[in-house]
């Protein structure tokens, strides 16, 4: 295993500042790993941080309770099989860059400002970065693969084939799924501008039309806190369960993984993803990073390490 924060790997490096929820930070990591292979650079993988709106807000966080090492969430031994050299961080990005400046001098670092309208320049940008001899490329801005059009989705998503949660995450998530028994899954994007105004009856009607067995409970996950009464039309037909109903003994194990209360709350989405990936059927919103990853795990059950599942139903 490569040690944290090392600067001793031969060759050049790449670093970026993540933002958003865990799911978005995971997608940003995927793209960084892909780009590292394209540019033949070792990639520093930042700490997972609590949910932030902008990358600058992520950089502004300094307290250790707001972060968690990404290599304790994902299986890095498997991830390295993709072919990119990876170095996980256990210090904030700002501290890593400061250490880099001390060792190599600021002139060895190239700042790459990521803008939302790079499409017209991107081919030239990637070509220039391939030729750059700077020791470290520091991407500043909203590091989002949707802004990069040079590569196809199949190319950038190839990293995903090597993503797998760590053994401790999978063990706990699968234990929770096994405890729940047979159930279906539902993800509600309450914070999504596109979906959050929909009448709650739309979910109840679609779930009913798609043949969800009302003898099975539905595990409900959402992208933010919401009024549970909103789901009352669905609750009239089905038994609804969520992370709030998970046995305390299993939740206590989750607390041991994430000692910090703040980061533990944000990381509950990880447990929800493993549980939803194991559901008999899954009703979801196709556009979110969260549900995209759940569907991927469901389609690659053996490689992902989750319990058996069967069907996914997208929202029209």
Short mmCIF file of N, CA and C in Angstrom, two decimals, residues 29-107:
data_model
loop_
_atom_site.label_atom_id
_atom_site.label_comp_id
_atom_site.label_asym_id
_atom_site.label_seq_id
_atom_site.Cartn_x
_atom_site.Cartn_y
_atom_site.Cartn_z
N UNK A 29 -13.83 12.07 -8.14
CA UNK A 29 -12.67 11.20 -7.96
C UNK A 29 -12.50 10.29 -9.17
N UNK A 30 -13.61 9.73 -9.67
CA UNK A 30 -13.56 8.88 -10.86
C UNK A 30 -12.89 9.61 -12.01
N UNK A 31 -13.31 10.85 -12.24
CA UNK A 31 -12.77 11.60 -13.37
C UNK A 31 -11.30 11.93 -13.16
N UNK A 32 -10.92 12.26 -11.92
CA UNK A 32 -9.52 12.56 -11.64
C UNK A 32 -8.65 11.33 -11.92
N UNK A 33 -9.14 10.15 -11.54
CA UNK A 33 -8.38 8.92 -11.78
C UNK A 33 -8.26 8.66 -13.28
N UNK A 34 -9.35 8.89 -14.01
CA UNK A 34 -9.31 8.74 -15.46
C UNK A 34 -8.31 9.73 -16.07
N UNK A 35 -8.38 10.99 -15.63
CA UNK A 35 -7.50 12.01 -16.18
C UNK A 35 -6.04 11.73 -15.82
N UNK A 36 -5.82 11.17 -14.64
CA UNK A 36 -4.46 10.81 -14.24
C UNK A 36 -3.86 9.79 -15.19
N UNK A 37 -4.68 8.85 -15.66
CA UNK A 37 -4.19 7.85 -16.61
C UNK A 37 -3.90 8.49 -17.96
N UNK A 38 -4.79 9.40 -18.40
CA UNK A 38 -4.60 10.08 -19.68
C UNK A 38 -3.31 10.92 -19.66
N UNK A 39 -3.07 11.59 -18.53
CA UNK A 39 -1.92 12.49 -18.43
C UNK A 39 -0.68 11.82 -17.85
N UNK A 40 -0.80 10.54 -17.50
CA UNK A 40 0.30 9.78 -16.89
C UNK A 40 0.81 10.48 -15.63
N UNK A 41 -0.11 10.76 -14.73
CA UNK A 41 0.24 11.42 -13.47
C UNK A 41 -0.34 10.65 -12.29
N UNK A 42 0.39 10.65 -11.21
CA UNK A 42 -0.11 10.12 -9.94
C UNK A 42 -1.19 11.07 -9.43
N UNK A 43 -2.29 10.51 -8.95
CA UNK A 43 -3.42 11.33 -8.50
C UNK A 43 -3.51 11.31 -6.97
N UNK A 44 -3.52 12.49 -6.38
CA UNK A 44 -3.81 12.61 -4.96
C UNK A 44 -5.33 12.56 -4.79
N UNK A 45 -5.80 11.66 -3.93
CA UNK A 45 -7.23 11.53 -3.67
C UNK A 45 -7.56 12.25 -2.37
N UNK A 46 -8.27 13.38 -2.46
CA UNK A 46 -8.58 14.16 -1.25
C UNK A 46 -9.45 13.41 -0.26
N UNK A 47 -9.41 13.88 0.96
CA UNK A 47 -10.32 13.38 1.99
C UNK A 47 -11.76 13.62 1.54
N UNK A 48 -12.63 12.68 1.86
CA UNK A 48 -14.05 12.93 1.67
C UNK A 48 -14.46 13.98 2.70
N UNK A 49 -15.20 14.99 2.26
CA UNK A 49 -15.60 16.05 3.17
C UNK A 49 -17.10 16.11 3.35
N UNK A 50 -17.54 16.76 4.40
CA UNK A 50 -18.97 16.92 4.57
C UNK A 50 -19.52 17.73 3.40
N UNK A 51 -20.81 17.60 3.14
CA UNK A 51 -21.43 18.21 1.96
C UNK A 51 -21.20 19.72 1.93
N UNK A 52 -20.72 20.20 0.78
CA UNK A 52 -20.52 21.63 0.57
C UNK A 52 -21.12 22.02 -0.77
N UNK A 53 -21.39 23.31 -0.93
CA UNK A 53 -21.99 23.79 -2.16
C UNK A 53 -20.95 24.04 -3.24
N UNK A 54 -19.81 24.59 -2.86
CA UNK A 54 -18.77 24.93 -3.83
C UNK A 54 -17.42 24.36 -3.38
N UNK A 55 -16.52 24.18 -4.35
CA UNK A 55 -15.18 23.66 -4.05
C UNK A 55 -14.44 24.58 -3.09
N UNK A 56 -14.68 25.90 -3.19
CA UNK A 56 -14.01 26.83 -2.29
C UNK A 56 -14.46 26.63 -0.85
N UNK A 57 -15.71 26.21 -0.67
CA UNK A 57 -16.20 25.92 0.67
C UNK A 57 -15.53 24.68 1.23
N UNK A 58 -15.30 23.70 0.36
CA UNK A 58 -14.56 22.51 0.79
C UNK A 58 -13.16 22.91 1.26
N UNK A 59 -12.48 23.74 0.48
CA UNK A 59 -11.13 24.17 0.83
C UNK A 59 -11.09 24.98 2.11
N UNK A 60 -12.20 25.66 2.41
CA UNK A 60 -12.24 26.51 3.60
C UNK A 60 -12.38 25.70 4.89
N UNK A 61 -12.81 24.42 4.77
CA UNK A 61 -12.95 23.59 5.97
C UNK A 61 -11.57 23.17 6.47
N UNK A 62 -11.35 23.31 7.75
CA UNK A 62 -10.04 22.99 8.34
C UNK A 62 -10.10 21.90 9.41
N UNK A 63 -11.25 21.78 10.09
CA UNK A 63 -11.35 20.85 11.21
C UNK A 63 -11.37 19.40 10.73
N UNK A 64 -10.65 18.55 11.45
CA UNK A 64 -10.56 17.13 11.10
C UNK A 64 -11.92 16.43 11.15
N UNK A 65 -12.84 16.93 11.98
CA UNK A 65 -14.15 16.28 12.12
C UNK A 65 -14.98 16.39 10.84
N UNK A 66 -14.57 17.27 9.92
CA UNK A 66 -15.31 17.45 8.67
C UNK A 66 -14.83 16.52 7.55
N UNK A 67 -13.82 15.69 7.83
CA UNK A 67 -13.21 14.88 6.78
C UNK A 67 -13.09 13.41 7.20
N UNK A 68 -12.83 12.59 6.16
CA UNK A 68 -12.62 11.17 6.39
C UNK A 68 -11.80 10.63 5.22
N UNK A 69 -10.81 9.76 5.46
CA UNK A 69 -9.97 9.25 4.36
C UNK A 69 -10.78 8.41 3.36
N UNK A 70 -10.65 8.74 2.10
CA UNK A 70 -11.41 8.04 1.07
C UNK A 70 -11.02 6.57 0.96
N UNK A 71 -9.76 6.23 1.29
CA UNK A 71 -9.34 4.83 1.16
C UNK A 71 -9.91 3.94 2.25
N UNK A 72 -10.61 4.52 3.23
CA UNK A 72 -11.31 3.71 4.23
C UNK A 72 -12.76 3.48 3.83
N UNK A 73 -13.19 4.19 2.80
CA UNK A 73 -14.55 4.02 2.27
C UNK A 73 -14.54 3.11 1.04
N UNK A 74 -13.52 3.29 0.19
CA UNK A 74 -13.40 2.50 -1.03
C UNK A 74 -12.19 1.56 -0.95
N UNK A 75 -12.27 0.47 -1.68
CA UNK A 75 -11.20 -0.52 -1.74
C UNK A 75 -10.14 -0.01 -2.73
N UNK A 76 -9.07 0.58 -2.24
CA UNK A 76 -8.06 1.18 -3.10
C UNK A 76 -7.20 0.13 -3.80
N UNK A 77 -7.05 -1.05 -3.21
CA UNK A 77 -6.29 -2.09 -3.89
C UNK A 77 -6.97 -2.47 -5.19
N UNK A 78 -8.27 -2.58 -5.15
CA UNK A 78 -9.03 -2.87 -6.37
C UNK A 78 -9.00 -1.68 -7.32
N UNK A 79 -9.13 -0.48 -6.78
CA UNK A 79 -9.17 0.73 -7.61
C UNK A 79 -7.87 0.93 -8.38
N UNK A 80 -6.77 0.54 -7.77
CA UNK A 80 -5.47 0.69 -8.45
C UNK A 80 -5.32 -0.24 -9.65
N UNK A 81 -6.17 -1.25 -9.74
CA UNK A 81 -6.12 -2.16 -10.88
C UNK A 81 -6.50 -1.45 -12.18
N UNK A 82 -7.13 -0.30 -12.09
CA UNK A 82 -7.46 0.49 -13.28
C UNK A 82 -6.18 0.95 -13.98
N UNK A 83 -5.12 1.17 -13.23
CA UNK A 83 -3.84 1.51 -13.83
C UNK A 83 -3.30 2.88 -13.49
N UNK A 84 -4.06 3.68 -12.74
CA UNK A 84 -3.58 5.00 -12.33
C UNK A 84 -2.89 4.89 -10.97
N UNK A 85 -1.77 5.57 -10.83
CA UNK A 85 -1.09 5.62 -9.52
C UNK A 85 -1.90 6.52 -8.59
N UNK A 86 -2.21 6.03 -7.40
CA UNK A 86 -3.07 6.75 -6.47
C UNK A 86 -2.37 6.96 -5.13
N UNK A 87 -2.56 8.16 -4.57
CA UNK A 87 -2.07 8.46 -3.23
C UNK A 87 -3.21 9.07 -2.43
N UNK A 88 -3.73 8.36 -1.43
CA UNK A 88 -4.79 8.95 -0.61
C UNK A 88 -4.21 9.99 0.34
N UNK A 89 -5.02 11.01 0.63
CA UNK A 89 -4.61 12.05 1.57
C UNK A 89 -5.28 11.81 2.92
N UNK A 90 -4.57 12.16 3.99
CA UNK A 90 -5.21 12.23 5.31
C UNK A 90 -5.03 13.62 5.91
N UNK A 91 -4.72 14.58 5.04
CA UNK A 91 -4.66 16.00 5.41
C UNK A 91 -5.45 16.77 4.35
N UNK A 92 -5.93 17.97 4.67
CA UNK A 92 -6.68 18.76 3.68
C UNK A 92 -5.84 19.09 2.45
N UNK A 93 -6.50 19.36 1.34
CA UNK A 93 -5.83 19.69 0.09
C UNK A 93 -4.88 20.88 0.27
N UNK A 94 -5.33 21.89 0.99
CA UNK A 94 -4.50 23.09 1.19
C UNK A 94 -3.18 22.75 1.89
N UNK A 95 -3.22 21.84 2.86
CA UNK A 95 -2.00 21.43 3.56
C UNK A 95 -1.09 20.63 2.64
N UNK A 96 -1.68 19.79 1.78
CA UNK A 96 -0.88 19.00 0.85
C UNK A 96 -0.15 19.90 -0.12
N UNK A 97 -0.83 20.92 -0.63
CA UNK A 97 -0.20 21.84 -1.57
C UNK A 97 0.91 22.63 -0.88
N UNK A 98 0.67 23.02 0.37
CA UNK A 98 1.70 23.73 1.13
C UNK A 98 2.94 22.86 1.30
N UNK A 99 2.73 21.57 1.59
CA UNK A 99 3.87 20.64 1.73
C UNK A 99 4.61 20.48 0.41
N UNK A 100 3.85 20.48 -0.67
CA UNK A 100 4.44 20.34 -2.00
C UNK A 100 5.33 21.55 -2.31
N UNK A 101 4.85 22.72 -1.94
CA UNK A 101 5.62 23.94 -2.19
C UNK A 101 6.92 23.93 -1.40
N UNK A 102 6.87 23.40 -0.18
CA UNK A 102 8.08 23.33 0.65
C UNK A 102 9.12 22.41 0.02
N UNK A 103 8.66 21.32 -0.57
CA UNK A 103 9.60 20.34 -1.12
C UNK A 103 10.08 20.70 -2.52
N UNK A 104 9.16 21.19 -3.35
CA UNK A 104 9.50 21.37 -4.76
C UNK A 104 9.55 22.82 -5.24
N UNK A 105 9.07 23.76 -4.46
CA UNK A 105 9.03 25.16 -4.89
C UNK A 105 7.71 25.43 -5.64
N UNK A 106 7.19 26.62 -5.43
CA UNK A 106 5.91 27.00 -6.02
C UNK A 106 5.94 27.00 -7.54
N UNK A 107 7.10 27.22 -8.15
CA UNK A 107 7.19 27.26 -9.61
C UNK A 107 6.96 25.89 -10.24
#
